[in-house]
Amino acid sequence: MTTPSEVAPSLSEQGPERDLAVSRYRRFAAWAGRVNLERKLAIVLLVATVGAGTVTFGAMTGNLPLAVDPLSILLLLNLDLVLLLGLSALIARRLVILWIERKKGVAGARLHVRLVALFSLVAVLPTIVVATFSFLLFDFGLQGWFSDRVSTAVRASLAVAQSYLEEHRQSIRSDALAIAQSLNREGVSLVFNPNRFNRILDAQVRVRSLTEAIVFDGGGQVLGRAGFSLLLDFNPQIPDWAMKQAQDGEVVVLTAETEDRVRALLRLGGFSNAYLYVGRLVDPQVLRHMDTTNDAVRLYEELEGKRSDLQITFALIFVVVALMLLLAAVWVGLAFANNLTRPIGRLIAAAERVGSGDLSARVEIGDSSDEIGTLAEAFNRMTGDLQSQQDALLEANRQLDHRSRFIEAVLGGVSAGVIGLDPSGEITLPNRSACDLLSLEPEAMRGRKLAEVAPQMADLLEEARRRPQRLSERTILLDSGEGAARTLLVRIAAELDDGTIIGFVVTFDDITELLSAQRMAAWADVARRIAHEIKNPLTPIQLAAERLKRKYLSQIHSDAETFEICTDIIVRHVGDIGRMVDEFSAFARMPAPVMSEEDLAVLIEQALFLQRGAHAEIEFEFERPAGPVIASCDGEQIGRALTNLLQNAVDAVADRAVKGAKALDPGRITVRLIDDGTLRAIEIEDNGRGLPTTDRHRLTEPYVTTRDQGTGLGLAIVKKIMEDHGGDLSLDDSPAGGARIRLIFPSPEVSAETAPPANANARQKAKVHGA
């Protein structure tokens, strides 16, 4: 038993031998490829197969000048088989390689397969059709040759020839008997008179159209003759069996070796041991026809016996020819397909490279000057032109990208929104400010109509289209959702080229804050004038009403109660007007905030303490972080803002209506202090009547209110306070059904950078109060 230690050295020894064999095979394969060995071997096999098939055909049909025995034919058939198998192996190898290339998707492989299949089909179908019809025709011919009518005719012709000869035999038999009877009547006397004997024989020969007649005895001596001397001397070669039958009294009919005459032999009874021997010539032409007929019948019978052999031979010949034609057609198809698909494959490979973006692909033309070579040259010219055009386009695109980046950088630094439009009104280039103002991403704007993105600008765009020489300008109100709105100043200019519109440029600015500031400034001026013009006469009016009440109430005896009520109404309304004037004055002379570090939770607790005491029927909740929330702000102003917002919430809860027969839930106001690192805000949420759905963005404007007794200055003051602190005021709907207001503070870093110094603020505040 072989151990592993013995196997390992044997494997290690086989390794170098295997590598050497592989190396030799690769060198042989490379040499075969260089000399095109496969094609040369295929041509040799093809020529040898055609030659061997031709020789085999000649041998089987007997057309070779040399005699061929069955063994030689068998050897020729085996040689044909070997050559066909060799050629079939080469073709099968090429077909397998072609099939593998088709499976791998090699360029031109499918066309290669189709061409080979087409050539094979074109070759084999006619071959099969011709072979089938030839075999059928041959079989029908054999059936016609060996039919009953032909066989009967051939045999009848032989019978006719034989009957003709037999008729001569019967005729000469009758003539011999008649002559014998005539001689027997004369008897022995004729022996002694030879002349008379000869005259009688001559007369009988002439009468019966015989060519010869002779009478001889048993010793061979001639007793009489007639007509013989004209032909040849008497030296009959009579067989012994004929003499014996004649002695027995029979008439023996003999035919000469040359078959040109018929003779009869019989014994004469009137003579002693004498015999009559007569003869008659037969027509030589008839005899030749008889010989031909005999040979034809013999050949016909021989061929009829070899009928199946002829069919097999014919079938083998056609099979060999069909295989030769098929293999030759397949090989020619392979060679032609190789020559055709090789440049087409190179074209396909180059086209795939071009399709993948490599325009440097070129097709090797070689020495080909046919249409394929012309196509390759055209392809190379095309790829060259495409490459040069691509280089030019890439350079132009680089320049355009550079310019586009420059333009985008310029537009990106512009605070106004800028949008580029094509002649149809589709957006081509929006800057970042435009996207922010319209609350859309650049990708969502490009390719869309301006009328879809901003319907408020559609009429202005049509105006610019109608009057391209003039700048179209208009102020529009843009709803940004959730009740908020922006006021935009929009300008649209048409871009012209020789009087034709090639695009539009849309610019717009957000003037919401500007208008708000203008309105705030206007209302502040109005408030100052009102406070100045109204507050001065209020004190005298109030003092006069009070003095009238004190001095004249006791003197009036008629309807004193009415007098007291009227003076109280004057005093009360003067007080209300005074408080309203104080609010106007406070709004008009809003002092600058004095920044200091304040705990927002403490400010909220102070504001809630006052509201809880005044409105016990409402539930107040405070949600806050665990620790203090320190912010840089003016505690007095923030407290005032909180008081205004809480009072608005209380009023909203108090103004709730009863829906149907069921009252609403008890009033609830929740205050949340939010500080999560990204947002610092105070949120006040109630379950009151909520905010209006329309014109919500105007609630922070002065003198805009939804309550009958409101002045419309509360939210305006709160917004002004938050703007002075660098923050914002947010108005939203509460999920509980009321309103949710947020005081949003800036982050500590922004607050530290934007807050003015405390002493400056104090001086400014003191200055305002002094005024």
Coordinates of C-alpha atoms in Angstrom, one line a residue, residues 151-583:
S151 CA -38.7 -7.9 -68.1
T152 CA -41.3 -9.4 -70.4
A153 CA -40.1 -7.5 -73.4
V154 CA -36.5 -8.5 -72.8
R155 CA -37.4 -12.2 -72.2
A156 CA -39.8 -12.1 -75.2
S157 CA -37.1 -10.8 -77.5
L158 CA -34.9 -13.7 -76.3
A159 CA -37.8 -16.1 -76.9
V160 CA -38.3 -14.6 -80.4
A161 CA -34.6 -15.2 -81.3
Q162 CA -34.7 -18.7 -79.9
S163 CA -38.0 -19.4 -81.8
Y164 CA -36.4 -18.2 -85.0
L165 CA -33.5 -20.6 -84.5
E166 CA -35.9 -23.3 -83.4
E167 CA -38.0 -22.8 -86.5
H168 CA -34.9 -23.3 -88.7
R169 CA -34.2 -26.5 -86.8
Q170 CA -37.7 -27.8 -87.2
S171 CA -37.7 -26.9 -90.9
I172 CA -34.4 -28.6 -91.5
R173 CA -35.7 -31.6 -89.6
S174 CA -38.7 -31.8 -91.9
D175 CA -36.6 -31.3 -95.0
A176 CA -34.1 -34.0 -93.9
L177 CA -37.0 -36.5 -93.4
A178 CA -38.5 -35.7 -96.8
I179 CA -35.2 -36.1 -98.6
A180 CA -34.6 -39.4 -96.7
Q181 CA -37.9 -40.7 -97.8
S182 CA -37.2 -39.8 -101.4
L183 CA -33.8 -41.5 -101.3
N184 CA -35.1 -44.5 -99.5
R185 CA -37.6 -45.1 -102.3
E186 CA -34.8 -45.1 -104.9
G187 CA -32.9 -47.6 -102.7
V188 CA -29.5 -49.1 -103.2
S189 CA -29.6 -48.4 -107.0
L190 CA -28.5 -44.9 -106.4
V191 CA -25.2 -46.2 -104.9
F192 CA -24.3 -47.7 -108.2
N193 CA -25.2 -44.6 -110.2
P194 CA -23.4 -41.7 -108.4
N195 CA -24.3 -39.2 -111.0
R196 CA -28.0 -39.8 -110.7
F197 CA -27.5 -39.9 -106.9
N198 CA -25.9 -36.4 -107.0
R199 CA -28.6 -35.1 -109.4
I200 CA -31.4 -36.2 -107.1
L201 CA -29.6 -34.7 -104.0
D202 CA -29.0 -31.5 -105.9
A203 CA -32.7 -31.3 -106.9
Q204 CA -33.7 -31.8 -103.3
V205 CA -31.3 -29.1 -102.1
R206 CA -32.6 -26.6 -104.6
V207 CA -36.2 -27.4 -103.9
R208 CA -35.8 -27.1 -100.1
S209 CA -33.4 -24.1 -100.1
L210 CA -30.7 -26.1 -98.4
T211 CA -27.1 -25.0 -98.7
E212 CA -25.6 -28.5 -98.6
A213 CA -26.5 -32.2 -98.5
I214 CA -24.3 -35.3 -98.3
V215 CA -24.8 -39.0 -97.9
F216 CA -22.0 -41.0 -96.3
D217 CA -21.6 -44.5 -94.9
G218 CA -20.5 -45.6 -91.5
G219 CA -16.9 -45.5 -92.5
G220 CA -17.0 -41.9 -93.6
Q221 CA -17.1 -42.6 -97.4
V222 CA -19.2 -40.0 -99.3
L223 CA -21.9 -41.7 -101.4
G224 CA -23.4 -38.5 -102.8
R225 CA -23.3 -34.8 -102.4
A226 CA -24.9 -31.6 -103.5
G227 CA -23.9 -28.0 -102.9
F228 CA -21.2 -28.9 -100.5
S229 CA -18.4 -28.2 -102.8
L230 CA -19.4 -24.6 -102.9
L231 CA -18.8 -24.2 -99.2
L232 CA -16.0 -26.4 -97.9
D233 CA -14.7 -29.9 -98.1
F234 CA -16.5 -32.6 -96.2
N235 CA -14.8 -33.1 -93.0
P236 CA -17.6 -33.2 -90.5
Q237 CA -16.9 -33.1 -86.9
I238 CA -20.0 -35.0 -85.8
P239 CA -20.1 -35.7 -82.1
D240 CA -20.3 -39.3 -81.0
W241 CA -23.6 -38.7 -79.2
A242 CA -25.1 -37.4 -82.5
M243 CA -24.0 -40.5 -84.4
K244 CA -25.3 -42.8 -81.7
Q245 CA -28.7 -41.1 -81.7
A246 CA -28.8 -41.3 -85.6
Q247 CA -28.0 -45.0 -85.4
D248 CA -31.0 -45.3 -83.1
G249 CA -33.2 -43.8 -85.8
E250 CA -33.5 -40.3 -84.5
V251 CA -33.2 -37.1 -86.4
V252 CA -30.4 -35.1 -84.8
V253 CA -30.3 -31.4 -85.4
L254 CA -26.9 -29.8 -85.0
T255 CA -25.7 -26.2 -84.9
A256 CA -22.3 -25.1 -86.0
E257 CA -19.8 -23.5 -83.6
T258 CA -20.1 -20.2 -85.5
E259 CA -23.9 -20.4 -85.2
D260 CA -24.2 -19.4 -88.9
R261 CA -25.9 -22.6 -90.1
V262 CA -28.2 -25.5 -89.0
R263 CA -27.5 -29.1 -89.9
A264 CA -29.5 -32.3 -89.5
L265 CA -28.3 -36.0 -89.3
L266 CA -30.4 -39.1 -89.8
R267 CA -29.9 -42.7 -90.9
L268 CA -31.2 -43.8 -94.3
G269 CA -33.3 -46.9 -93.9
G270 CA -33.1 -47.9 -97.6
F271 CA -29.3 -48.1 -97.5
S272 CA -26.9 -50.2 -95.6
N273 CA -25.3 -48.2 -92.8
A274 CA -25.8 -44.8 -94.7
Y275 CA -26.5 -41.4 -93.2
L276 CA -28.0 -38.2 -94.6
Y277 CA -26.3 -35.0 -93.5
V278 CA -28.0 -31.7 -94.7
G279 CA -27.3 -28.1 -93.8
R280 CA -28.8 -24.6 -94.2
L281 CA -27.2 -21.2 -93.6
V282 CA -28.8 -18.8 -91.2
D283 CA -28.8 -14.9 -91.8
P284 CA -25.7 -13.5 -90.0
Q285 CA -27.5 -10.3 -89.1
V286 CA -30.2 -12.3 -87.3
L287 CA -27.5 -14.3 -85.5
R288 CA -25.8 -11.1 -84.3
H289 CA -29.1 -9.8 -83.1
M290 CA -29.6 -13.1 -81.3
D291 CA -26.2 -12.8 -79.6
T292 CA -26.9 -9.2 -78.6
T293 CA -30.2 -10.2 -77.2
N294 CA -28.6 -13.0 -75.2
D295 CA -26.0 -10.7 -73.8
A296 CA -28.7 -8.1 -73.0
V297 CA -30.8 -10.6 -71.2
R298 CA -27.8 -12.0 -69.3
L299 CA -26.8 -8.4 -68.3
Y300 CA -30.4 -7.5 -67.3
E301 CA -30.7 -10.6 -65.1
E302 CA -27.3 -9.8 -63.6
L303 CA -28.3 -6.2 -62.8
E304 CA -31.7 -7.3 -61.5
G305 CA -29.8 -9.5 -59.0
K306 CA -27.7 -6.5 -58.0
R307 CA -30.6 -4.0 -57.6
S308 CA -30.2 -3.6 -53.8
D309 CA -26.4 -3.2 -54.2
L310 CA -27.0 -0.4 -56.7
Q311 CA -29.3 1.4 -54.3
I312 CA -26.9 1.1 -51.4
T313 CA -24.0 2.3 -53.6
F314 CA -26.0 5.2 -54.9
A315 CA -27.1 6.2 -51.3
L316 CA -23.5 6.0 -50.0
I317 CA -22.3 8.2 -52.8
F318 CA -24.9 10.8 -52.1
V319 CA -24.2 10.6 -48.3
V320 CA -20.5 11.2 -48.9
V321 CA -21.2 14.0 -51.3
A322 CA -23.8 15.6 -48.9
L323 CA -21.3 15.4 -46.0
M324 CA -18.6 16.8 -48.1
L325 CA -20.8 19.7 -49.3
L326 CA -22.1 20.4 -45.8
L327 CA -18.7 20.4 -44.1
A328 CA -17.2 22.5 -47.0
A329 CA -20.1 24.9 -46.6
V330 CA -19.7 25.1 -42.9
W331 CA -16.0 25.7 -43.1
V332 CA -16.5 28.3 -45.9
G333 CA -19.2 29.9 -43.8
L334 CA -16.8 29.9 -40.8
A335 CA -14.0 31.4 -42.8
F336 CA -16.3 34.0 -44.5
A337 CA -18.0 34.8 -41.2
N338 CA -14.6 35.3 -39.5
N339 CA -13.5 37.6 -42.3
L340 CA -16.8 39.5 -42.0
T341 CA -17.4 39.6 -38.3
R342 CA -13.8 40.3 -37.3
P343 CA -14.0 43.9 -38.5
I344 CA -17.6 44.2 -37.4
G345 CA -16.6 42.9 -34.0
R346 CA -13.9 45.6 -33.8
L347 CA -16.5 48.1 -34.9
I348 CA -18.9 46.9 -32.1
A349 CA -16.2 47.0 -29.5
A350 CA -15.2 50.5 -30.6
A351 CA -18.8 51.6 -30.6
E352 CA -19.2 50.2 -27.0
R353 CA -16.2 52.2 -25.9
V354 CA -17.6 55.3 -27.5
G355 CA -21.0 54.6 -25.8
S356 CA -19.2 54.4 -22.5
G357 CA -17.7 57.8 -23.1
D358 CA -14.2 56.9 -24.6
L359 CA -14.2 58.9 -27.8
S360 CA -10.5 58.0 -28.4
A361 CA -11.6 54.6 -29.6
R362 CA -10.5 53.8 -33.2
V363 CA -11.0 50.8 -35.5
E364 CA -8.0 49.1 -37.1
I365 CA -8.5 49.3 -40.8
G366 CA -5.6 47.2 -42.2
D367 CA -5.5 46.5 -45.9
S368 CA -9.2 46.2 -46.3
S369 CA -10.6 48.3 -49.2
D370 CA -14.2 47.0 -49.2
E371 CA -17.3 48.5 -47.7
I372 CA -16.3 47.3 -44.2
G373 CA -13.0 49.2 -44.6
T374 CA -14.9 52.3 -45.8
L375 CA -17.2 51.9 -42.8
A376 CA -14.3 51.7 -40.4
E377 CA -12.7 54.8 -42.0
A378 CA -16.0 56.6 -41.6
F379 CA -16.3 55.5 -38.0
N380 CA -12.8 56.7 -37.2
R381 CA -13.6 60.1 -38.8
M382 CA -16.8 60.3 -36.8
T383 CA -15.1 59.5 -33.5
G384 CA -12.3 61.9 -34.3
D385 CA -14.9 64.6 -35.0
L386 CA -16.8 63.7 -31.9
Q387 CA -13.7 63.8 -29.8
S388 CA -12.7 67.2 -31.1
Q389 CA -16.2 68.5 -30.6
Q390 CA -16.3 66.9 -27.1
D391 CA -13.1 68.7 -26.2
A392 CA -14.5 71.9 -27.5
L393 CA -17.7 71.4 -25.6
L394 CA -15.9 70.4 -22.4
E395 CA -13.8 73.6 -22.7
A396 CA -17.0 75.6 -23.3
N397 CA -18.6 73.9 -20.4
R398 CA -15.7 74.6 -18.1
Q399 CA -15.9 78.3 -19.1
L400 CA -19.7 78.2 -18.6
D401 CA -19.2 76.5 -15.2
H402 CA -16.7 79.1 -14.2
R403 CA -19.0 81.9 -15.3
S404 CA -22.0 80.2 -13.7
R405 CA -20.1 79.8 -10.4
F406 CA -19.1 83.4 -10.6
I407 CA -22.7 84.5 -11.3
E408 CA -24.0 82.2 -8.5
A409 CA -21.4 83.6 -6.2
V410 CA -22.5 87.2 -7.1
L411 CA -26.2 86.3 -6.8
G412 CA -25.6 84.4 -3.6
G413 CA -24.2 87.5 -2.0
V414 CA -27.3 89.5 -3.0
S415 CA -29.9 89.8 -0.3
A416 CA -32.6 90.2 -3.0
G417 CA -34.2 87.3 -4.7
V418 CA -33.1 86.8 -8.3
I419 CA -34.7 84.4 -10.8
G420 CA -33.7 83.8 -14.4
L421 CA -36.5 82.7 -16.8
D422 CA -36.4 81.4 -20.3
P423 CA -38.8 82.9 -23.0
S424 CA -41.6 80.5 -22.0
G425 CA -41.4 81.5 -18.3
E426 CA -39.6 78.5 -17.0
I427 CA -37.2 79.0 -14.1
T428 CA -33.5 78.4 -15.2
L429 CA -31.5 80.0 -12.4
P430 CA -32.7 80.9 -8.9
N431 CA -30.3 82.3 -6.3
R432 CA -30.4 81.3 -2.6
S433 CA -32.3 84.4 -1.5
A434 CA -35.0 83.6 -3.9
C435 CA -35.3 80.0 -2.7
D436 CA -35.4 81.2 0.9
L437 CA -38.1 83.8 0.2
L438 CA -40.2 81.3 -1.7
S439 CA -39.5 78.5 0.8
L440 CA -38.4 76.1 -2.0
E441 CA -35.2 74.2 -2.9
P442 CA -33.4 75.1 -6.1
E443 CA -34.0 71.7 -7.6
A444 CA -37.7 72.1 -6.9
M445 CA -37.8 75.4 -8.8
R446 CA -35.7 74.7 -11.9
G447 CA -37.8 73.7 -14.9
R448 CA -41.1 74.9 -13.4
K449 CA -43.2 77.8 -14.6
L450 CA -43.0 81.0 -12.5
A451 CA -46.8 81.0 -12.4
E452 CA -46.7 77.6 -10.6
V453 CA -44.0 78.7 -8.1
A454 CA -45.4 82.2 -7.4
P455 CA -48.9 82.7 -8.9
Q456 CA -48.9 86.3 -7.6
M457 CA -46.1 87.1 -10.1
A458 CA -48.0 85.7 -13.2
D459 CA -49.8 88.9 -14.1
L460 CA -46.6 91.0 -13.7
L461 CA -44.8 88.5 -16.0
E462 CA -47.5 88.9 -18.7
E463 CA -47.2 92.7 -18.3
A464 CA -43.4 92.4 -18.9
R465 CA -44.1 90.2 -21.9
R466 CA -46.5 92.7 -23.4
R467 CA -44.1 95.7 -22.7
P468 CA -40.6 94.2 -22.9
Q469 CA -39.0 97.7 -23.2
R470 CA -40.2 98.8 -19.8
L471 CA -39.5 97.5 -16.3
S472 CA -42.5 96.0 -14.6
E473 CA -42.8 96.6 -10.9
R474 CA -45.4 95.7 -8.3
T475 CA -45.8 94.9 -4.6
I476 CA -47.3 91.5 -3.9
L477 CA -48.4 89.7 -0.8
L478 CA -46.9 86.2 -0.6
D479 CA -48.5 83.7 1.8
S480 CA -45.8 81.6 3.4
G481 CA -48.2 79.3 5.2
E482 CA -49.7 79.1 8.7
G483 CA -51.1 82.5 8.4
A484 CA -47.8 84.3 7.9
A485 CA -47.3 86.5 4.9
R486 CA -44.5 88.4 3.3
T487 CA -44.7 91.6 1.3
L488 CA -42.4 91.5 -1.7
L489 CA -41.4 94.3 -4.1
V490 CA -41.1 92.5 -7.5
R491 CA -39.4 93.8 -10.6
I492 CA -39.4 91.9 -13.9
A493 CA -37.2 93.0 -16.8
A494 CA -37.2 91.3 -20.3
E495 CA -33.9 90.3 -21.9
L496 CA -33.9 91.2 -25.5
D497 CA -31.8 90.2 -28.5
D498 CA -32.6 92.1 -31.7
G499 CA -36.1 92.8 -30.4
T500 CA -36.8 89.2 -29.5
I501 CA -37.4 88.1 -26.0
I502 CA -34.7 85.5 -25.0
G503 CA -35.6 85.5 -21.3
F504 CA -36.6 87.4 -18.2
V505 CA -34.9 88.5 -15.0
V506 CA -37.1 88.6 -11.9
T507 CA -35.8 90.5 -8.8
F508 CA -37.8 90.8 -5.6
D509 CA -37.1 92.1 -2.0
D510 CA -38.8 91.3 1.2
I511 CA -40.1 94.6 2.4
T512 CA -42.3 93.2 5.1
E513 CA -40.1 94.4 7.9
L514 CA -39.6 97.7 6.2
L515 CA -43.3 98.3 5.8
S516 CA -43.9 97.2 9.4
A517 CA -41.2 99.6 10.6
Q518 CA -42.7 102.4 8.5
R519 CA -46.1 101.7 10.0
M520 CA -44.7 101.4 13.5
A521 CA -42.9 104.7 13.0
A522 CA -46.1 106.3 11.7
W523 CA -48.2 105.0 14.5
A524 CA -45.6 106.0 17.0
D525 CA -45.8 109.5 15.6
V526 CA -49.6 109.4 15.7
A527 CA -49.4 108.1 19.3
R528 CA -47.1 110.9 20.4
R529 CA -49.4 113.5 18.8
I530 CA -52.5 111.9 20.3
A531 CA -50.8 111.7 23.7
H532 CA -49.8 115.3 23.5
E533 CA -53.0 116.7 22.1
I534 CA -55.4 114.6 24.2
K535 CA -53.6 114.2 27.5
N536 CA -53.3 117.9 28.2
P537 CA -57.1 118.7 28.4
L538 CA -57.9 115.4 30.2
T539 CA -56.8 116.6 33.7
P540 CA -58.9 119.9 33.6
I541 CA -61.9 118.0 32.4
Q542 CA -61.5 115.4 35.2
L543 CA -60.9 118.1 37.8
A544 CA -63.9 120.2 36.5
A545 CA -66.2 117.2 36.7
E546 CA -65.2 116.3 40.2
R547 CA -65.5 120.0 41.4
L548 CA -69.0 120.2 39.8
K549 CA -70.0 117.1 41.7
R550 CA -68.7 118.3 45.0
K551 CA -70.0 121.9 44.8
Y552 CA -73.3 121.5 43.1
L553 CA -74.6 118.0 44.0
S554 CA -75.9 119.3 47.3
Q555 CA -77.6 122.2 45.7
I556 CA -79.5 120.2 43.1
H557 CA -82.9 119.0 44.4
S558 CA -84.4 118.0 41.1
D559 CA -82.9 114.8 39.6
A560 CA -79.7 114.9 41.6
E561 CA -79.1 111.3 40.9
T562 CA -78.8 111.9 37.2
F563 CA -76.4 114.7 37.8
E564 CA -74.2 112.4 39.9
I565 CA -74.3 109.6 37.3
C566 CA -73.3 111.9 34.5
T567 CA -70.4 113.4 36.5
D568 CA -69.2 109.9 37.4
I569 CA -69.4 108.8 33.7
I570 CA -67.3 111.8 32.8
V571 CA -64.7 111.1 35.4
R572 CA -64.6 107.3 34.5
H573 CA -64.3 107.9 30.8
V574 CA -61.7 110.5 31.3
G575 CA -59.8 107.9 33.3
D576 CA -60.2 105.4 30.5
I577 CA -59.0 107.9 27.9
G578 CA -56.1 108.7 30.2
R579 CA -55.0 105.1 30.4
M580 CA -55.3 104.7 26.6
V581 CA -53.2 107.8 26.2
D582 CA -50.7 106.3 28.6
E583 CA -50.6 103.2 26.4

